[in-house]
Short mmCIF file of N, CA and C in Angstrom, two decimals:
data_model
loop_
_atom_site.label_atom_id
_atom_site.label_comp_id
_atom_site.label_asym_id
_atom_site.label_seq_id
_atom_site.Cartn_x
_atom_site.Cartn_y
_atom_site.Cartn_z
N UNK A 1 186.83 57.08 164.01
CA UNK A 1 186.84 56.00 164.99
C UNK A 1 188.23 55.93 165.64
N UNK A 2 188.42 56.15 166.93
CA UNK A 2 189.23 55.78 167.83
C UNK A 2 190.31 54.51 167.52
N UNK A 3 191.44 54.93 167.48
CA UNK A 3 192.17 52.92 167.61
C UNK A 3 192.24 52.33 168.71
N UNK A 4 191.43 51.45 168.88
CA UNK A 4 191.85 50.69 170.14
C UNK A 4 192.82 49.67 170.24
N UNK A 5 193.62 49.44 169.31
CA UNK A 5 194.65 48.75 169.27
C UNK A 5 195.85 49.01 170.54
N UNK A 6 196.35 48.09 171.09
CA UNK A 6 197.27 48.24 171.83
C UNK A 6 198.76 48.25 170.75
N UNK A 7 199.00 47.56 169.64
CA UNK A 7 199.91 47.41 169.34
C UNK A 7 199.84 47.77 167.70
N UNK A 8 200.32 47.88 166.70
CA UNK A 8 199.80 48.56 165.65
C UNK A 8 200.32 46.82 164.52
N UNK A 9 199.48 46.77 163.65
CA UNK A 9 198.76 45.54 163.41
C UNK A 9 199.95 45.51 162.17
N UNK A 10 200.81 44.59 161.28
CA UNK A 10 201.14 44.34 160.67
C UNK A 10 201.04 43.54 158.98
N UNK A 11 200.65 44.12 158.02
CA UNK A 11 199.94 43.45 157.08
C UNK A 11 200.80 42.41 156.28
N UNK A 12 199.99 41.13 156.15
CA UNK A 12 201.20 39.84 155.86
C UNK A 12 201.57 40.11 154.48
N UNK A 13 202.87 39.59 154.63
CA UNK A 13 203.92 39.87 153.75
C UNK A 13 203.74 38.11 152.34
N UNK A 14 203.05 37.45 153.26
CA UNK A 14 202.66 35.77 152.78
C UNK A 14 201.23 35.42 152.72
N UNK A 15 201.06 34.03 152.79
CA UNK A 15 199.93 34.11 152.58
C UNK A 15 199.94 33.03 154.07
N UNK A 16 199.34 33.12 154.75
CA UNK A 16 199.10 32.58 156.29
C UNK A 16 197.41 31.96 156.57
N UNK A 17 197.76 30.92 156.48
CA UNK A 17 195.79 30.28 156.54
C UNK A 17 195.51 30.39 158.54
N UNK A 18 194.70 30.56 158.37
CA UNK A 18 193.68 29.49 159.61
C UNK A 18 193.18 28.90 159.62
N UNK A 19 192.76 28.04 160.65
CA UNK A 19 192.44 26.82 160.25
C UNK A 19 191.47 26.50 161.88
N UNK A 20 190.35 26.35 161.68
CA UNK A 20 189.75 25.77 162.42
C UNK A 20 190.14 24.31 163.57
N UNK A 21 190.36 24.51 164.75
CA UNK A 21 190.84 23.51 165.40
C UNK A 21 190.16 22.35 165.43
N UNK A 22 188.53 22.17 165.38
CA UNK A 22 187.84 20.91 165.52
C UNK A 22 187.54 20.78 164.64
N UNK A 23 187.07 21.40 163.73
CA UNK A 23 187.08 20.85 162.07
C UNK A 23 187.81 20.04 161.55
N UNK A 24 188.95 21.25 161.27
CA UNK A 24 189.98 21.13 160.53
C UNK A 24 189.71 22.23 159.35
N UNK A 25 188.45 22.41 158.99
CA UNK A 25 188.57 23.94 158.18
C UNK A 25 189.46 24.90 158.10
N UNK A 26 189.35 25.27 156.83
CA UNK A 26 190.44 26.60 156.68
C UNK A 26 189.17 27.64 156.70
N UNK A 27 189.10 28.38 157.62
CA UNK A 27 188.45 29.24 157.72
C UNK A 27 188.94 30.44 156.68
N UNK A 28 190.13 30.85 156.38
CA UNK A 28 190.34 32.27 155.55
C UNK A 28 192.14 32.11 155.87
N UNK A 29 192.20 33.35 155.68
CA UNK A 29 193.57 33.91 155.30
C UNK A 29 194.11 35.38 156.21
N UNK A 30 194.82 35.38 156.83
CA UNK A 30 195.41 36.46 157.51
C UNK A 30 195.13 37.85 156.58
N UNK A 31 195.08 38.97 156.95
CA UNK A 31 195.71 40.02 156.03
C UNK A 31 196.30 41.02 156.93
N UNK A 32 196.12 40.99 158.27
CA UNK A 32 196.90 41.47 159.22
C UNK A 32 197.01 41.31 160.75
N UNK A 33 198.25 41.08 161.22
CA UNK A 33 198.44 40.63 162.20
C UNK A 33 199.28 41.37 163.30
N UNK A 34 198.82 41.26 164.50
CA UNK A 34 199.53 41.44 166.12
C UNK A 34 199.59 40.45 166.86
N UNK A 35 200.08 40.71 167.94
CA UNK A 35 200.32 39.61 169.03
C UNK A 35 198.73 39.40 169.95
N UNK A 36 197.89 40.28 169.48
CA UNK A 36 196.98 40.48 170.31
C UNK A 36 195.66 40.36 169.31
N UNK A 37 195.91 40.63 167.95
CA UNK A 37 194.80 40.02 167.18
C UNK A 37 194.77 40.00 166.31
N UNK A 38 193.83 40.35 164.82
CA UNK A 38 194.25 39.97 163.44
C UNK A 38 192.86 40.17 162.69
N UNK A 39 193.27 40.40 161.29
CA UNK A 39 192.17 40.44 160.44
C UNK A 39 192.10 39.43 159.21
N UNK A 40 190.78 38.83 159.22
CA UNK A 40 190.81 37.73 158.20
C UNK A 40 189.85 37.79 157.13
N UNK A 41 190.37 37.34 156.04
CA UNK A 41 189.68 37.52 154.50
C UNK A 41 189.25 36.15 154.69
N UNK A 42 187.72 35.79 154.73
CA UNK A 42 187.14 34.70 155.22
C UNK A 42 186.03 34.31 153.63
N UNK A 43 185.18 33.24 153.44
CA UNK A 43 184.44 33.04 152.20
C UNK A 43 182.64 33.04 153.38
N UNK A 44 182.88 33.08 154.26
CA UNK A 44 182.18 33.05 155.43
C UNK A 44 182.30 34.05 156.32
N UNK A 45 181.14 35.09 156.95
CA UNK A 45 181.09 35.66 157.96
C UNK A 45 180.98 35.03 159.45
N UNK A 46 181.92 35.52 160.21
CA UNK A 46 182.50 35.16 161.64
C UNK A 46 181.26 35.30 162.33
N UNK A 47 180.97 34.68 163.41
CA UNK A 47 179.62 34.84 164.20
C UNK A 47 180.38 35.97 165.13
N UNK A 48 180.05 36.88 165.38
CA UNK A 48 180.23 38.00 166.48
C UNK A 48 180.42 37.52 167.88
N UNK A 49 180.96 37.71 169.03
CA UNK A 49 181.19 37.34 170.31
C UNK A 49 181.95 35.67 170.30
N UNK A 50 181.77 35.06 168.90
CA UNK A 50 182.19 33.61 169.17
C UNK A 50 183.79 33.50 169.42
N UNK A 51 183.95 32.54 170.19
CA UNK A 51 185.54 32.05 170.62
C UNK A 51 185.84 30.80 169.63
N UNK A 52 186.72 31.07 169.15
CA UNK A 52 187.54 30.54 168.12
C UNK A 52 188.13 29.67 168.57
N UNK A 53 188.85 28.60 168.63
CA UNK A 53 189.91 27.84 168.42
C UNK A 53 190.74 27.76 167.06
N UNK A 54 191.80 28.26 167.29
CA UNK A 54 192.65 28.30 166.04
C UNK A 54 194.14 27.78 165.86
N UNK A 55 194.15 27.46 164.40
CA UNK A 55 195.59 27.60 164.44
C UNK A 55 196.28 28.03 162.69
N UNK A 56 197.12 28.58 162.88
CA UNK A 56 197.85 29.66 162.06
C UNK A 56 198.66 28.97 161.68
N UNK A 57 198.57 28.43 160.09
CA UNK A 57 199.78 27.76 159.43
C UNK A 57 200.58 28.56 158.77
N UNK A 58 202.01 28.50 159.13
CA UNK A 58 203.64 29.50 158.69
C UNK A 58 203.81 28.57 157.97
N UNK A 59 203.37 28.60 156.14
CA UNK A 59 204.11 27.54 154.93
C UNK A 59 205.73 28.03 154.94
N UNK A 60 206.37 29.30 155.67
CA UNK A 60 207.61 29.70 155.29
C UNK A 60 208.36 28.44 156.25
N UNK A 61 207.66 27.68 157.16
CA UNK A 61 208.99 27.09 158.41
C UNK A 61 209.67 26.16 157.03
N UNK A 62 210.60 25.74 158.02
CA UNK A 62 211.82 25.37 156.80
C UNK A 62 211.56 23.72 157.01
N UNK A 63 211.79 22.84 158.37
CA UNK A 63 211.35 21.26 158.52
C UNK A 63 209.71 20.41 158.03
N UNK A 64 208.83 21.56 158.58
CA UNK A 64 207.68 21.20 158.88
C UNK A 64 206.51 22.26 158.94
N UNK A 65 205.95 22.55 158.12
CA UNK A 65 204.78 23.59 158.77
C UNK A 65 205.03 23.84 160.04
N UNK A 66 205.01 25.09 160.64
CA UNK A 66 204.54 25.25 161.97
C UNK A 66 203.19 25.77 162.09
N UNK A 67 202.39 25.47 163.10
CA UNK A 67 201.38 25.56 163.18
C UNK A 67 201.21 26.07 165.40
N UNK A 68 200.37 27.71 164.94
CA UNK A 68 200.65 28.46 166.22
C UNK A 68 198.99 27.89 166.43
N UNK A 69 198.91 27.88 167.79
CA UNK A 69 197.48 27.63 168.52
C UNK A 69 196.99 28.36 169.71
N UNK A 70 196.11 29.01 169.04
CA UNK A 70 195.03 30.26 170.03
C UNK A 70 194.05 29.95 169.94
N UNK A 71 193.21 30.79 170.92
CA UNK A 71 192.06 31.09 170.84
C UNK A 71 191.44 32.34 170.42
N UNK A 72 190.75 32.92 169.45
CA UNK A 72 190.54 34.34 169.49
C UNK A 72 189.22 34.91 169.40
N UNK A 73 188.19 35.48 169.59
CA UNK A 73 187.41 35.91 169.48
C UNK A 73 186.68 36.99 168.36
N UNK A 74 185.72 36.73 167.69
CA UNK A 74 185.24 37.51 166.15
C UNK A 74 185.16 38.91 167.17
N UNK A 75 185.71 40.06 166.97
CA UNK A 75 185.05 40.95 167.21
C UNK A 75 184.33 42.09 166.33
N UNK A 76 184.38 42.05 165.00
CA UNK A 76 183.53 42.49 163.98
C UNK A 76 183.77 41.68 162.39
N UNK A 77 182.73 41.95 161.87
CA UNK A 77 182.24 41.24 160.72
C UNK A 77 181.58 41.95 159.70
N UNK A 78 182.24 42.38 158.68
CA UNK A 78 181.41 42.88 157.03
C UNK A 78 182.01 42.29 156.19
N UNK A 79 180.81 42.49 155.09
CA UNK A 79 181.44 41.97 153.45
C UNK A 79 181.86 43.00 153.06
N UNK A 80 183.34 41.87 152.26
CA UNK A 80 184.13 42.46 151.29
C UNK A 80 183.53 42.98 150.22
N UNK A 81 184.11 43.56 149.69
CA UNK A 81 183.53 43.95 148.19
C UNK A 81 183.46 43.17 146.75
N UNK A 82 184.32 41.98 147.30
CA UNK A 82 184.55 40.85 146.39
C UNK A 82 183.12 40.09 146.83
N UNK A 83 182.16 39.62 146.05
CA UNK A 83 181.26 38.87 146.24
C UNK A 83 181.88 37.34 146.90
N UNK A 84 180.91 36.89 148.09
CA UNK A 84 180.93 36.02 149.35
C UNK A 84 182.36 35.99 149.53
N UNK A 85 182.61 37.51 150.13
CA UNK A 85 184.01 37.58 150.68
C UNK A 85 183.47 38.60 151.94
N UNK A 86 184.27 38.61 153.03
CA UNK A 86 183.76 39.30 154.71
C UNK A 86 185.49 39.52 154.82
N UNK A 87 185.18 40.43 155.59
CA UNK A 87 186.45 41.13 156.75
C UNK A 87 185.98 40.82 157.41
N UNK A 88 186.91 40.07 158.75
CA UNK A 88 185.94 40.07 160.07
C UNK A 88 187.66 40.46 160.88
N UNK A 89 187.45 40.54 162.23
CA UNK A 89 188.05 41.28 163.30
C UNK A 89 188.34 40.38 164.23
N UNK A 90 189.55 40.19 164.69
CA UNK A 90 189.51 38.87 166.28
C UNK A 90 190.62 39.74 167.12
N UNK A 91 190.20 39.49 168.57
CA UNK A 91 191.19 39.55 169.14
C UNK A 91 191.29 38.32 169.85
N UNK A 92 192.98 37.67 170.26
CA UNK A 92 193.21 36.66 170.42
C UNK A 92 192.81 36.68 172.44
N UNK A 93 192.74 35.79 172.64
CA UNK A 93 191.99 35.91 174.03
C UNK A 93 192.87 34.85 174.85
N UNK A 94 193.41 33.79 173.51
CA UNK A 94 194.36 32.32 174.77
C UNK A 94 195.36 32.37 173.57
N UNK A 95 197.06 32.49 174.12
CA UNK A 95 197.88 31.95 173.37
C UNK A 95 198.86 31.92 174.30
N UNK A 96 199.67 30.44 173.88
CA UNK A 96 201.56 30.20 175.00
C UNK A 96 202.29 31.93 174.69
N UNK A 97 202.90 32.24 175.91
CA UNK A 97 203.86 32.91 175.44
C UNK A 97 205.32 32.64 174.32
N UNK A 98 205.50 31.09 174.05
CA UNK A 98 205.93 31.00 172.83
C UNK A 98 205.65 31.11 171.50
N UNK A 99 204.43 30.81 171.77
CA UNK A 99 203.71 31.07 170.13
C UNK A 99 203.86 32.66 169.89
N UNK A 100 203.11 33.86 170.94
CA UNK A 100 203.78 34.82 170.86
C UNK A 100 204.62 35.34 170.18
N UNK A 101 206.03 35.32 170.83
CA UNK A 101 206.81 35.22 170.33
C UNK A 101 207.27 34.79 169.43
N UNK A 102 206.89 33.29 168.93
CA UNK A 102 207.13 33.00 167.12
C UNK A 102 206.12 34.42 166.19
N UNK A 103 205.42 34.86 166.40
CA UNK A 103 204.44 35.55 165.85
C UNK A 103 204.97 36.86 166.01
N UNK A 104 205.91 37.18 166.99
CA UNK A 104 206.61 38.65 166.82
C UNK A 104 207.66 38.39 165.76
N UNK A 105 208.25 37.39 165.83
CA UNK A 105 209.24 37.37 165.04
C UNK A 105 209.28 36.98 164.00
N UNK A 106 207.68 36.19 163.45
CA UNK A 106 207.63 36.12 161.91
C UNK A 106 206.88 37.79 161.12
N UNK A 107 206.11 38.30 162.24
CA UNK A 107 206.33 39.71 161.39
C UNK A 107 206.98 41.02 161.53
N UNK A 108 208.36 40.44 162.18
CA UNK A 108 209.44 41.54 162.36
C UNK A 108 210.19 41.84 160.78
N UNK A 109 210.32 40.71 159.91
CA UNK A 109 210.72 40.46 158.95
C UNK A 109 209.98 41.36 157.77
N UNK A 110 208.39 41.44 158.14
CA UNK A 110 207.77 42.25 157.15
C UNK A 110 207.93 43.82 157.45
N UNK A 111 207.78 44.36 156.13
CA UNK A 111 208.02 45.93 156.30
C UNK A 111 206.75 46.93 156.04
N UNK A 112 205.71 46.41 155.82
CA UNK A 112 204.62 47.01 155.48
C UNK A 112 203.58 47.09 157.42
N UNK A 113 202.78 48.35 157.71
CA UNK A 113 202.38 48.56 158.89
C UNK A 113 200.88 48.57 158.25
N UNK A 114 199.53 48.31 159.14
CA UNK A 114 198.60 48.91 158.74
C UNK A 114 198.31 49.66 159.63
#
């Protein structure tokens, strides 16, 4: 399979939740991240084509949680091998160019690539 990645994806060095914007659900857990999208260890499979509202809690900020806010889209979905555990696939579709940027620079720090 081809990479269609524009940017080559970074595997977290922490543990980084998401979190559902109208809920408030924690949907899952990062396990790798770009500026452009990400993969999540979820207890729930992602509906395919759905647009997300999200936001990405950094427990490392030092005052206050920071908390980044996108939008991203499921673009694939399987189970893990851990029973009611899924990989699913997003690419982010709405984010500030600051958040961005907080997000380049919290995984400039990590040293691991996937």
């Amino acid at each position: 399979m081809q990479e269609q990645r524009q940017s080559p994806r970074k595997v977290a060095d922490q543990v980084l939740e998401i979190h559902d914007q109208i809920t408030g659900n924690t949907l899952g857990r990062i396990v790798n991240i770009s500026a452009e999208g990400f993969m999540l260890l979820s207890q729930e499979p992602m509906l395919l084509g759905t647009v997300y509202q999200l936001n990405l809690i950094d427990p490392s900020s030092q005052e206050t949680q920071k908390s980044v806010a996108f939008s991203a889209e499921a673009v694939w979905s399987t189970e893990a091998s851990h029973p009611e555990s899924f990989w699913s696939g997003f690419r982010i579709t709405e984010i500030s160019s600051d958040d961005v940027l907080y997000i380049d620079r919290l995984i400039l720090e990590w040293n691991s690539e996937q």
